[in-house]
Amino acid sequence: MSGILNSSIGRKFAMALSALFLMVFLLQHFSINILSVLAPDTFNDVSHFMGTFWVIQYLLQPVLILGVIFHFVMGFVLEIKNNKARTISYAKNNGAANSSWMSRNMIWSGLAILGFMLLHFYDFWVPEINIKFIEGDMSGLIDPNNADSGYRYLEHLQHKFVDGWRVALYVISFVFLALHLLHGFNSAFQSIGANNKYTKGLVGFSKVYAIGIPLGFIFIALYHFFNH
Amino acid sequence: MDLKLKIWRQKNANDKGKMVDYPISNVSPDMSFLEMLDVLNNELIEKGESPVSFDHDCREGICGSCSLYINGEAHGPDRLITSCQLHMRTFKDGETIVIEPWRAKAFPVIKDLVVDRSAFDRIQHAGGFISVNTSGNTIDANTIPIEKADADDAFMAATCIGCGACVASCKNSSAMLFVGAKVSQFALLPQGQVEATDRVLNMVKQMDEEGFGNCTNTGACEVECPKGISLENIARMNREYLSASFKG
């Protein structure tokens, strides 16, 4: 087993596992965010639990961050290695004749998602860390001195979707996320060797996931923009 | 038909190479693509110029020699054929046809449109075989019962002619469809089980050492393969490799 990550298939496998992990996380993230539309109070309660329960904060969150970093770094490593495998380009190459745009441009959709994540971290993660660990306020309340002021999470979310430019950036990023997932979902299963009689059904499910989840995030962003 | 050809010319492996324009007239739509190149070469020889070098042998889609990247696709725009099976009726009168060699670091150009595909041979040498005693006591293969579905899949994988279109078409110059087919044709049969672990580990190791890229599952290889080798073979190789790696 030693050196498996030094092989092309091992790297594919690791990339696929990190992708599957992130797709599970994305589903969980969406499930909580949609509560901000369907059940705002529950959204606040779940957000407070997620933000204060030590297992999530100190065990799962670092694993998630490592998973994200690994996926991006491995993506760049694979892109560099793949570019080295063809040093002279074709004068004429008709890639559209045999493969989808999404499959040929994973690096660009991935870079768009990376850019979005920097904005998303700046919008939500950095302020959260600041309030909890710099200011030392673990109450989750709008006014930490007033127990009746309610949780701050929904208000923070709504505040972020006031600016049209930010909502536009989020919407564009989710379109890139959909493009990335439209190839990435199936590709991950192919990489772990799961190409069998269930593949046809998996392809259908992957399209539902790849379009449905980003579309759901777009809906949430637009909902809060038009209802603030 | 009158055509404008843009052909990659390169004197030798060290030459920089460039695209050169060649107008050609009176091309019969019933000619094969290689026959059209034969006509061009006759004209070049009559003019005292160097003919265009290109690989060819059987000219009936079996040997996999005719490695031509035509108008941006391996073996041209038609499906499930090699360049020698491509006919000029596929093109329009007055069309410009761009002809290039396979492009991959692992397939260096030897001259013009001829590339060195010995990397595939070395991958085969690393494990693409079964060690059968052929001293006269060989057991007839048909005495071993094999499920029809497995036999069909193994035979399908074995139709790979090693032309390299998969590598040429892949944006990463990955050889995984070729290696996947060669691994699969044995992995599906009982005769291949004895050396299964070493086979896949050694063939993938050699593939990586040759400098082929990583598969990103675009599926271009499957579409351009003249024998219709399926991506299922890559998934099977991935399973075989991961299983073999964990076994040690």
Tab-separated table of C-alpha atoms in Angstrom:
chain	number	residue	atom	x	y	z
A	1	MET	CA	0.000	0.000	0.000
A	2	SER	CA	2.980	2.319	0.527
A	3	GLY	CA	3.333	5.005	-2.074
A	4	ILE	CA	-0.239	4.720	-3.304
A	5	LEU	CA	-0.514	8.533	-3.336
A	6	ASN	CA	2.504	8.667	-5.624
A	7	SER	CA	0.616	6.787	-8.318
A	8	SER	CA	-1.772	8.326	-10.819
A	9	ILE	CA	-4.647	6.089	-9.695
A	10	GLY	CA	-3.907	6.720	-6.010
A	11	ARG	CA	-4.066	10.476	-6.575
A	12	LYS	CA	-7.343	10.050	-8.474
A	13	PHE	CA	-8.705	7.969	-5.601
A	14	ALA	CA	-7.695	10.532	-2.977
A	15	MET	CA	-9.152	13.347	-5.082
A	16	ALA	CA	-12.409	11.416	-5.432
A	17	LEU	CA	-12.658	10.676	-1.700
A	18	SER	CA	-12.140	14.335	-0.815
A	19	ALA	CA	-14.756	15.277	-3.440
A	20	LEU	CA	-17.294	12.819	-2.018
A	21	PHE	CA	-16.615	14.131	1.475
A	22	LEU	CA	-17.162	17.725	0.318
A	23	MET	CA	-20.361	16.760	-1.495
A	24	VAL	CA	-21.757	15.247	1.706
A	25	PHE	CA	-20.784	18.445	3.534
A	26	LEU	CA	-22.459	20.549	0.820
A	27	LEU	CA	-25.705	18.625	1.304
A	28	GLN	CA	-25.514	19.168	5.055
A	29	HIS	CA	-24.739	22.890	4.549
A	30	PHE	CA	-27.728	23.252	2.225
A	31	SER	CA	-30.030	21.374	4.596
A	32	ILE	CA	-29.242	23.889	7.352
A	33	ASN	CA	-29.349	26.974	5.105
A	34	ILE	CA	-32.776	26.154	3.682
A	35	LEU	CA	-34.058	26.297	7.262
A	36	SER	CA	-33.367	30.054	7.145
A	37	VAL	CA	-36.269	30.223	4.668
A	38	LEU	CA	-38.522	27.444	5.933
A	39	ALA	CA	-38.023	27.657	9.718
A	40	PRO	CA	-35.957	30.697	10.819
A	41	ASP	CA	-36.073	29.847	14.532
A	42	THR	CA	-34.858	26.314	13.879
A	43	PHE	CA	-32.107	27.785	11.664
A	44	ASN	CA	-30.912	29.871	14.605
A	45	ASP	CA	-31.008	26.895	16.970
A	46	VAL	CA	-29.147	24.587	14.565
A	47	SER	CA	-26.588	27.301	13.755
A	48	HIS	CA	-25.906	27.837	17.454
A	49	PHE	CA	-25.500	24.101	17.972
A	50	MET	CA	-23.142	23.820	14.981
A	51	GLY	CA	-21.146	26.813	16.147
A	52	THR	CA	-20.717	25.785	19.756
A	53	PHE	CA	-20.758	21.967	20.002
A	54	TRP	CA	-17.124	21.002	20.610
A	55	VAL	CA	-17.197	17.871	18.414
A	56	ILE	CA	-18.188	19.979	15.413
A	57	GLN	CA	-15.999	22.973	16.242
A	58	TYR	CA	-12.783	21.229	17.215
A	59	LEU	CA	-12.967	17.872	15.424
A	60	LEU	CA	-15.184	18.090	12.341
A	61	GLN	CA	-14.400	21.682	11.349
A	62	PRO	CA	-10.618	21.129	11.120
A	63	VAL	CA	-11.253	17.925	9.133
A	64	LEU	CA	-13.494	19.902	6.779
A	65	ILE	CA	-10.915	22.654	6.328
A	66	LEU	CA	-8.211	20.065	5.681
A	67	GLY	CA	-10.513	18.343	3.175
A	68	VAL	CA	-11.095	21.605	1.326
A	69	ILE	CA	-7.392	22.462	1.272
A	70	PHE	CA	-6.474	18.933	0.152
A	71	HIS	CA	-9.029	19.014	-2.683
A	72	PHE	CA	-7.729	22.342	-4.002
A	73	VAL	CA	-4.037	21.486	-3.623
A	74	MET	CA	-4.465	18.058	-5.234
A	75	GLY	CA	-6.469	19.698	-8.030
A	76	PHE	CA	-3.583	22.052	-8.769
A	77	VAL	CA	-1.006	19.232	-8.499
A	78	LEU	CA	-2.970	17.118	-10.999
A	79	GLU	CA	-3.405	20.086	-13.359
A	80	ILE	CA	0.345	20.806	-13.343
A	81	LYS	CA	1.207	17.133	-13.887
A	82	ASN	CA	-1.323	16.831	-16.692
A	83	ASN	CA	-0.021	19.929	-18.446
A	84	LYS	CA	3.473	18.437	-18.348
A	85	ALA	CA	2.198	15.323	-20.130
A	86	ARG	CA	1.609	17.338	-23.332
A	87	THR	CA	4.312	19.896	-23.961
A	88	ILE	CA	3.214	20.753	-27.530
A	89	SER	CA	-0.438	21.606	-28.104
A	90	TYR	CA	-2.453	20.697	-31.174
A	91	ALA	CA	-2.814	23.369	-33.862
A	92	LYS	CA	-6.447	22.301	-34.078
A	93	ASN	CA	-8.224	20.450	-31.289
A	94	ASN	CA	-11.954	19.778	-31.350
A	95	GLY	CA	-12.517	18.916	-27.697
A	96	ALA	CA	-16.242	19.652	-27.924
A	97	ALA	CA	-16.606	16.672	-30.280
A	98	ASN	CA	-15.809	14.131	-27.590
A	99	SER	CA	-16.216	15.641	-24.134
A	100	SER	CA	-18.267	18.130	-22.166
A	101	TRP	CA	-17.156	21.706	-21.465
A	102	MET	CA	-17.468	20.974	-17.744
A	103	SER	CA	-15.103	18.014	-17.877
A	104	ARG	CA	-12.455	19.980	-19.771
A	105	ASN	CA	-12.603	23.043	-17.529
A	106	MET	CA	-12.700	21.689	-13.981
A	107	ILE	CA	-9.682	23.820	-13.073
A	108	TRP	CA	-11.486	27.040	-14.072
A	109	SER	CA	-14.773	26.199	-12.351
A	110	GLY	CA	-12.674	25.111	-9.353
A	111	LEU	CA	-10.795	28.416	-9.307
A	112	ALA	CA	-14.111	30.290	-9.426
A	113	ILE	CA	-15.286	28.249	-6.425
A	114	LEU	CA	-12.000	28.953	-4.622
A	115	GLY	CA	-12.532	32.691	-5.173
A	116	PHE	CA	-16.077	32.356	-3.864
A	117	MET	CA	-14.886	30.497	-0.771
A	118	LEU	CA	-12.499	33.319	0.096
A	119	LEU	CA	-15.450	35.743	-0.058
A	120	HIS	CA	-17.663	33.302	1.856
A	121	PHE	CA	-15.059	32.868	4.601
A	122	TYR	CA	-14.639	36.647	4.785
A	123	ASP	CA	-18.429	37.059	5.057
A	124	PHE	CA	-19.257	34.368	7.600
A	125	TRP	CA	-16.349	32.367	8.994
A	126	VAL	CA	-14.010	35.241	9.902
A	127	PRO	CA	-16.702	37.266	11.771
A	128	GLU	CA	-17.794	34.071	13.560
A	129	ILE	CA	-14.232	33.303	14.694
A	130	ASN	CA	-13.799	36.936	15.705
A	131	ILE	CA	-16.944	37.012	17.867
A	132	LYS	CA	-16.316	33.642	19.505
A	133	PHE	CA	-12.577	33.480	19.973
A	134	ILE	CA	-11.324	37.090	19.855
A	135	GLU	CA	-14.206	38.834	21.605
A	136	GLY	CA	-14.931	35.710	23.630
A	137	ASP	CA	-18.700	35.824	23.119
A	138	MET	CA	-19.990	32.255	22.911
A	139	SER	CA	-23.595	33.196	23.680
A	140	GLY	CA	-24.706	33.416	20.043
A	141	LEU	CA	-27.035	36.255	21.060
A	142	ILE	CA	-27.620	39.516	19.175
A	143	ASP	CA	-26.952	41.331	22.446
A	144	PRO	CA	-24.816	39.144	24.731
A	145	ASN	CA	-26.054	41.147	27.720
A	146	ASN	CA	-29.702	40.560	26.903
A	147	ALA	CA	-30.856	36.937	27.001
A	148	ASP	CA	-34.112	37.916	25.276
A	149	SER	CA	-32.426	39.476	22.247
A	150	GLY	CA	-32.441	36.129	20.369
A	151	TYR	CA	-29.746	34.420	18.319
A	152	ARG	CA	-27.753	36.517	15.847
A	153	TYR	CA	-27.269	33.934	13.072
A	154	LEU	CA	-30.299	34.697	10.880
A	155	GLU	CA	-29.783	38.437	11.271
A	156	HIS	CA	-26.149	38.031	10.201
A	157	LEU	CA	-27.227	35.988	7.181
A	158	GLN	CA	-29.895	38.507	6.145
A	159	HIS	CA	-27.483	41.405	6.596
A	160	LYS	CA	-25.024	39.796	4.166
A	161	PHE	CA	-27.618	39.521	1.405
A	162	VAL	CA	-28.575	43.191	1.365
A	163	ASP	CA	-25.966	44.195	-1.244
A	164	GLY	CA	-26.926	43.365	-4.812
A	165	TRP	CA	-23.310	42.926	-5.929
A	166	ARG	CA	-22.682	40.324	-3.243
A	167	VAL	CA	-25.838	38.399	-4.149
A	168	ALA	CA	-24.798	38.526	-7.831
A	169	LEU	CA	-21.353	37.133	-6.933
A	170	TYR	CA	-22.954	34.341	-4.913
A	171	VAL	CA	-25.336	33.469	-7.753
A	172	ILE	CA	-22.526	33.385	-10.340
A	173	SER	CA	-20.411	31.249	-7.990
A	174	PHE	CA	-23.236	28.749	-7.548
A	175	VAL	CA	-23.518	28.460	-11.342
A	176	PHE	CA	-19.814	27.544	-11.422
A	177	LEU	CA	-20.447	25.116	-8.556
A	178	ALA	CA	-23.160	23.445	-10.639
A	179	LEU	CA	-20.804	23.186	-13.634
A	180	HIS	CA	-18.102	21.693	-11.383
A	181	LEU	CA	-20.499	19.163	-9.862
A	182	LEU	CA	-22.026	18.168	-13.196
A	183	HIS	CA	-18.723	16.513	-14.059
A	184	GLY	CA	-17.234	16.030	-10.595
A	185	PHE	CA	-20.003	13.914	-9.083
A	186	ASN	CA	-19.830	11.138	-11.678
A	187	SER	CA	-16.105	11.483	-12.052
A	188	ALA	CA	-15.570	10.789	-8.349
A	189	PHE	CA	-17.473	7.506	-8.592
A	190	GLN	CA	-15.580	6.507	-11.746
A	191	SER	CA	-12.285	7.216	-9.971
A	192	ILE	CA	-13.087	4.932	-7.056
A	193	GLY	CA	-13.961	2.214	-9.554
A	194	ALA	CA	-17.737	2.374	-9.246
A	195	ASN	CA	-18.714	1.987	-12.883
A	196	ASN	CA	-21.283	-0.805	-13.017
A	197	LYS	CA	-24.952	-1.583	-13.581
A	198	TYR	CA	-25.924	1.260	-11.226
A	199	THR	CA	-23.998	3.865	-13.228
A	200	LYS	CA	-26.982	4.930	-15.335
A	201	GLY	CA	-29.047	5.655	-12.224
A	202	LEU	CA	-26.104	7.396	-10.606
A	203	VAL	CA	-25.734	9.683	-13.626
A	204	GLY	CA	-29.370	10.728	-13.253
A	205	PHE	CA	-28.988	11.310	-9.505
A	206	SER	CA	-25.762	13.269	-10.054
A	207	LYS	CA	-27.550	15.681	-12.394
A	208	VAL	CA	-30.313	16.220	-9.840
A	209	TYR	CA	-27.703	16.868	-7.131
A	210	ALA	CA	-25.395	19.008	-9.302
A	211	ILE	CA	-28.205	21.302	-10.446
A	212	GLY	CA	-30.550	21.034	-7.456
A	213	ILE	CA	-28.132	21.949	-4.657
A	214	PRO	CA	-26.621	25.077	-6.308
A	215	LEU	CA	-30.105	26.107	-7.457
A	216	GLY	CA	-31.256	25.782	-3.851
A	217	PHE	CA	-28.395	27.990	-2.643
A	218	ILE	CA	-29.289	30.553	-5.332
A	219	PHE	CA	-32.897	30.492	-4.130
A	220	ILE	CA	-31.809	31.108	-0.523
A	221	ALA	CA	-29.583	34.057	-1.521
A	222	LEU	CA	-32.310	35.644	-3.683
A	223	TYR	CA	-34.992	34.991	-1.047
A	224	HIS	CA	-33.082	36.930	1.581
A	225	PHE	CA	-32.155	39.663	-0.903
A	226	PHE	CA	-35.795	40.277	-1.816
A	227	ASN	CA	-37.117	39.815	1.740
A	228	HIS	CA	-34.678	41.818	3.823
B	1	MET	CA	-12.433	17.328	-54.723
B	2	ASP	CA	-9.946	20.126	-54.196
B	3	LEU	CA	-8.578	20.368	-50.660
B	4	LYS	CA	-6.197	22.496	-48.635
B	5	LEU	CA	-4.025	20.366	-46.360
B	6	LYS	CA	-2.174	21.748	-43.352
B	7	ILE	CA	0.329	19.081	-42.330
B	8	TRP	CA	2.850	18.952	-39.480
B	9	ARG	CA	6.334	18.615	-40.939
B	10	GLN	CA	9.273	17.762	-38.707
B	11	LYS	CA	12.579	16.498	-40.095
B	12	ASN	CA	13.550	14.480	-37.039
B	13	ALA	CA	13.013	14.144	-33.290
B	14	ASN	CA	15.200	17.183	-32.591
B	15	ASP	CA	13.684	19.455	-35.239
B	16	LYS	CA	11.255	22.138	-34.022
B	17	GLY	CA	8.721	21.343	-36.751
B	18	LYS	CA	5.943	23.474	-38.266
B	19	MET	CA	2.637	23.291	-40.102
B	20	VAL	CA	3.015	23.389	-43.900
B	21	ASP	CA	0.220	24.088	-46.408
B	22	TYR	CA	-0.297	21.697	-49.337
B	23	PRO	CA	-3.089	22.245	-51.876
B	24	ILE	CA	-4.257	19.001	-53.487
B	25	SER	CA	-6.610	18.594	-56.462
B	26	ASN	CA	-8.685	15.872	-58.073
B	27	VAL	CA	-9.117	13.860	-54.893
B	28	SER	CA	-11.671	11.078	-55.342
B	29	PRO	CA	-14.354	10.972	-52.618
B	30	ASP	CA	-13.930	7.183	-52.644
B	31	MET	CA	-10.263	7.347	-51.669
B	32	SER	CA	-9.271	6.443	-48.156
B	33	PHE	CA	-7.502	9.158	-46.180
B	34	LEU	CA	-4.183	7.346	-46.478
B	35	GLU	CA	-4.623	6.938	-50.247
B	36	MET	CA	-5.091	10.708	-50.446
B	37	LEU	CA	-1.794	11.118	-48.578
B	38	ASP	CA	-0.201	8.603	-50.994
B	39	VAL	CA	-1.309	10.814	-53.903
B	40	LEU	CA	0.102	13.886	-52.162
B	41	ASN	CA	3.402	12.085	-51.544
B	42	ASN	CA	3.644	11.037	-55.220
B	43	GLU	CA	3.227	14.686	-56.188
B	44	LEU	CA	5.863	15.768	-53.665
B	45	ILE	CA	8.314	13.120	-54.919
B	46	GLU	CA	7.735	14.213	-58.534
B	47	LYS	CA	8.534	17.780	-57.478
B	48	GLY	CA	11.691	16.591	-55.726
B	49	GLU	CA	10.360	17.344	-52.248
B	50	SER	CA	10.441	15.102	-49.208
B	51	PRO	CA	7.243	13.010	-48.875
B	52	VAL	CA	5.191	13.238	-45.703
B	53	SER	CA	6.079	10.408	-43.312
B	54	PHE	CA	3.130	8.661	-41.678
B	55	ASP	CA	2.640	5.285	-40.043
B	56	HIS	CA	0.542	2.658	-41.813
B	57	ASP	CA	0.460	-1.099	-42.188
B	58	CYS	CA	-2.709	-3.174	-42.553
B	59	ARG	CA	-4.955	-0.380	-43.861
B	60	GLU	CA	-8.016	-2.243	-42.631
B	61	GLY	CA	-8.373	-0.973	-39.076
B	62	ILE	CA	-6.572	-3.781	-37.292
B	63	CYS	CA	-2.937	-2.837	-36.740
B	64	GLY	CA	-3.475	0.586	-35.141
B	65	SER	CA	-0.518	2.132	-36.947
B	66	CYS	CA	-2.191	5.066	-38.695
B	67	SER	CA	-1.925	7.557	-35.865
B	68	LEU	CA	-3.242	10.780	-37.391
B	69	TYR	CA	-4.926	13.673	-35.612
B	70	ILE	CA	-7.272	14.978	-38.305
B	71	ASN	CA	-9.164	18.258	-37.944
B	72	GLY	CA	-8.801	18.182	-34.181
B	73	GLU	CA	-9.764	14.554	-33.567
B	74	ALA	CA	-7.893	11.266	-33.400
B	75	HIS	CA	-8.534	9.307	-36.612
B	76	GLY	CA	-10.716	12.167	-37.887
B	77	PRO	CA	-14.356	13.087	-37.370
B	78	ASP	CA	-15.962	9.648	-37.918
B	79	ARG	CA	-16.503	7.198	-35.056
B	80	LEU	CA	-15.237	3.641	-34.465
B	81	ILE	CA	-12.709	3.774	-37.299
B	82	THR	CA	-8.998	4.258	-37.735
B	83	SER	CA	-7.506	6.834	-40.118
B	84	CYS	CA	-7.076	4.210	-42.828
B	85	GLN	CA	-10.839	3.518	-42.732
B	86	LEU	CA	-11.671	7.214	-43.086
B	87	HIS	CA	-12.848	8.139	-46.578
B	88	MET	CA	-12.522	11.449	-48.350
B	89	ARG	CA	-16.282	11.646	-48.830
B	90	THR	CA	-16.381	12.664	-45.155
B	91	PHE	CA	-14.954	16.032	-46.202
B	92	LYS	CA	-16.337	18.829	-48.362
B	93	ASP	CA	-14.849	20.129	-51.588
B	94	GLY	CA	-12.589	23.085	-50.811
B	95	GLU	CA	-12.263	22.149	-47.122
B	96	THR	CA	-9.088	22.770	-45.131
B	97	ILE	CA	-7.879	19.629	-43.358
B	98	VAL	CA	-5.395	19.930	-40.498
B	99	ILE	CA	-3.247	16.806	-40.024
B	100	GLU	CA	-1.052	16.434	-36.939
B	101	PRO	CA	0.789	13.655	-35.111
B	102	TRP	CA	-0.405	12.350	-31.711
B	103	ARG	CA	0.650	14.935	-29.129
B	104	ALA	CA	1.954	13.514	-25.868
B	105	LYS	CA	5.263	13.775	-24.049
B	106	ALA	CA	5.272	9.967	-23.856
B	107	PHE	CA	4.795	9.746	-27.668
B	108	PRO	CA	7.691	11.827	-29.053
B	109	VAL	CA	7.580	12.674	-32.751
B	110	ILE	CA	10.125	10.723	-34.804
B	111	LYS	CA	9.402	12.411	-38.125
B	112	ASP	CA	6.448	14.381	-39.528
B	113	LEU	CA	3.353	12.423	-38.461
B	114	VAL	CA	5.189	9.389	-37.069
B	115	VAL	CA	5.427	9.081	-33.285
B	116	ASP	CA	7.275	6.654	-31.044
B	117	ARG	CA	4.647	4.561	-29.236
B	118	SER	CA	7.118	2.161	-27.641
B	119	ALA	CA	5.874	3.417	-24.242
B	120	PHE	CA	2.861	1.158	-24.832
B	121	ASP	CA	5.169	-1.791	-25.495
B	122	ARG	CA	7.008	-1.195	-22.238
B	123	ILE	CA	3.703	-1.059	-20.348
B	124	GLN	CA	2.727	-4.393	-21.923
B	125	HIS	CA	6.111	-5.883	-21.023
B	126	ALA	CA	5.549	-4.805	-17.408
B	127	GLY	CA	2.562	-7.114	-16.986
B	128	GLY	CA	0.266	-7.395	-19.987
B	129	PHE	CA	0.581	-11.157	-20.283
B	130	ILE	CA	-0.120	-14.465	-18.564
B	131	SER	CA	2.640	-16.988	-17.929
B	132	VAL	CA	1.295	-20.121	-19.583
B	133	ASN	CA	3.385	-23.228	-20.018
B	134	THR	CA	3.435	-23.849	-23.768
B	135	SER	CA	5.655	-26.931	-23.670
B	136	GLY	CA	2.982	-29.159	-25.166
B	137	ASN	CA	0.829	-29.729	-22.099
B	138	THR	CA	-1.233	-26.577	-22.500
B	139	ILE	CA	-4.822	-26.975	-21.359
B	140	ASP	CA	-7.400	-25.920	-23.888
B	141	ALA	CA	-8.863	-22.587	-22.720
B	142	ASN	CA	-12.372	-23.781	-23.537
B	143	THR	CA	-12.195	-26.459	-20.830
B	144	ILE	CA	-12.477	-23.717	-18.181
B	145	PRO	CA	-16.082	-22.546	-17.699
B	146	ILE	CA	-16.368	-18.752	-17.919
B	147	GLU	CA	-19.543	-16.713	-17.579
B	148	LYS	CA	-20.715	-15.336	-20.908
B	149	ALA	CA	-20.832	-11.736	-19.651
B	150	ASP	CA	-17.232	-11.943	-18.385
B	151	ALA	CA	-16.041	-13.587	-21.583
B	152	ASP	CA	-17.721	-10.880	-23.658
B	153	ASP	CA	-16.253	-8.059	-21.562
B	154	ALA	CA	-12.788	-9.630	-21.677
B	155	PHE	CA	-13.025	-10.043	-25.431
B	156	MET	CA	-14.235	-6.464	-25.815
B	157	ALA	CA	-11.231	-5.220	-23.805
B	158	ALA	CA	-8.926	-7.401	-25.884
B	159	THR	CA	-10.028	-5.671	-29.095
B	160	CYS	CA	-7.822	-2.701	-28.114
B	161	ILE	CA	-5.296	-2.328	-30.933
B	162	GLY	CA	-2.984	-0.010	-28.991
B	163	CYS	CA	-3.268	2.782	-31.560
B	164	GLY	CA	-2.905	5.513	-28.923
B	165	ALA	CA	-6.002	7.498	-29.939
B	166	CYS	CA	-7.019	7.535	-26.265
B	167	VAL	CA	-3.787	9.271	-25.307
B	168	ALA	CA	-4.002	11.643	-28.266
B	169	SER	CA	-7.606	12.630	-27.488
B	170	CYS	CA	-7.227	13.007	-23.743
B	171	LYS	CA	-6.585	16.578	-22.636
B	172	ASN	CA	-4.149	15.119	-20.094
B	173	SER	CA	-2.482	12.630	-22.460
B	174	SER	CA	-3.582	9.856	-20.134
B	175	ALA	CA	-3.069	6.240	-21.162
B	176	MET	CA	-5.605	4.817	-18.739
B	177	LEU	CA	-8.040	3.528	-21.354
B	178	PHE	CA	-5.253	1.504	-22.985
B	179	VAL	CA	-3.909	0.187	-19.683
B	180	GLY	CA	-7.448	-0.339	-18.381
B	181	ALA	CA	-8.257	-2.505	-21.399
B	182	LYS	CA	-5.048	-4.513	-21.083
B	183	VAL	CA	-5.625	-5.076	-17.358
B	184	SER	CA	-9.304	-5.915	-17.869
B	185	GLN	CA	-8.844	-8.543	-20.551
B	186	PHE	CA	-6.978	-10.684	-18.012
B	187	ALA	CA	-8.712	-9.546	-14.818
B	188	LEU	CA	-12.021	-10.910	-16.092
B	189	LEU	CA	-10.693	-14.373	-16.860
B	190	PRO	CA	-9.537	-17.148	-14.489
B	191	GLN	CA	-6.264	-17.469	-16.408
B	192	GLY	CA	-5.395	-13.916	-15.425
B	193	GLN	CA	-5.927	-14.284	-11.687
B	194	VAL	CA	-2.549	-15.773	-10.745
B	195	GLU	CA	-0.601	-12.655	-11.726
B	196	ALA	CA	-3.426	-10.164	-11.189
B	197	THR	CA	-1.878	-8.259	-8.270
B	198	ASP	CA	1.571	-7.801	-9.793
B	199	ARG	CA	0.123	-7.134	-13.240
B	200	VAL	CA	-1.888	-4.068	-12.368
B	201	LEU	CA	0.727	-2.647	-9.988
B	202	ASN	CA	3.540	-3.064	-12.498
B	203	MET	CA	1.601	-1.813	-15.512
B	204	VAL	CA	0.362	1.307	-13.693
B	205	LYS	CA	3.881	1.951	-12.347
B	206	GLN	CA	5.292	1.742	-15.865
B	207	MET	CA	2.479	3.940	-17.198
B	208	ASP	CA	3.333	6.632	-14.655
B	209	GLU	CA	7.055	6.366	-15.367
B	210	GLU	CA	6.432	6.913	-19.079
B	211	GLY	CA	5.018	10.378	-18.315
B	212	PHE	CA	1.362	9.924	-19.278
B	213	GLY	CA	-1.081	12.266	-17.529
B	214	ASN	CA	-3.777	11.535	-14.964
B	215	CYS	CA	-7.259	10.539	-16.083
B	216	THR	CA	-9.889	13.168	-15.260
B	217	ASN	CA	-12.767	11.126	-16.694
B	218	THR	CA	-13.652	13.468	-19.571
B	219	GLY	CA	-14.588	10.401	-21.623
B	220	ALA	CA	-12.881	11.725	-24.772
B	221	CYS	CA	-10.860	8.502	-25.052
B	222	GLU	CA	-13.980	6.332	-25.146
B	223	VAL	CA	-15.568	8.489	-27.848
B	224	GLU	CA	-12.470	8.547	-30.070
B	225	CYS	CA	-11.434	4.911	-29.570
B	226	PRO	CA	-11.718	3.124	-32.935
B	227	LYS	CA	-12.687	-0.094	-31.131
B	228	GLY	CA	-15.197	1.418	-28.721
B	229	ILE	CA	-13.298	0.448	-25.568
B	230	SER	CA	-15.476	1.521	-22.645
B	231	LEU	CA	-14.616	3.665	-19.606
B	232	GLU	CA	-15.752	0.673	-17.531
B	233	ASN	CA	-12.283	-0.717	-18.168
B	234	ILE	CA	-10.689	2.255	-16.414
B	235	ALA	CA	-13.016	1.807	-13.431
B	236	ARG	CA	-12.113	-1.907	-13.342
B	237	MET	CA	-8.407	-1.056	-13.442
B	238	ASN	CA	-8.931	1.432	-10.604
B	239	ARG	CA	-10.606	-1.303	-8.530
B	240	GLU	CA	-7.884	-3.814	-9.380
B	241	TYR	CA	-5.156	-1.306	-8.541
B	242	LEU	CA	-6.656	-0.192	-5.242
B	243	SER	CA	-7.311	-3.787	-4.232
B	244	ALA	CA	-3.780	-4.815	-5.214
B	245	SER	CA	-2.281	-1.851	-3.337
B	246	PHE	CA	-4.047	-2.783	-0.113
B	247	LYS	CA	-3.006	-6.417	-0.518
B	248	GLY	CA	0.574	-5.205	-0.808
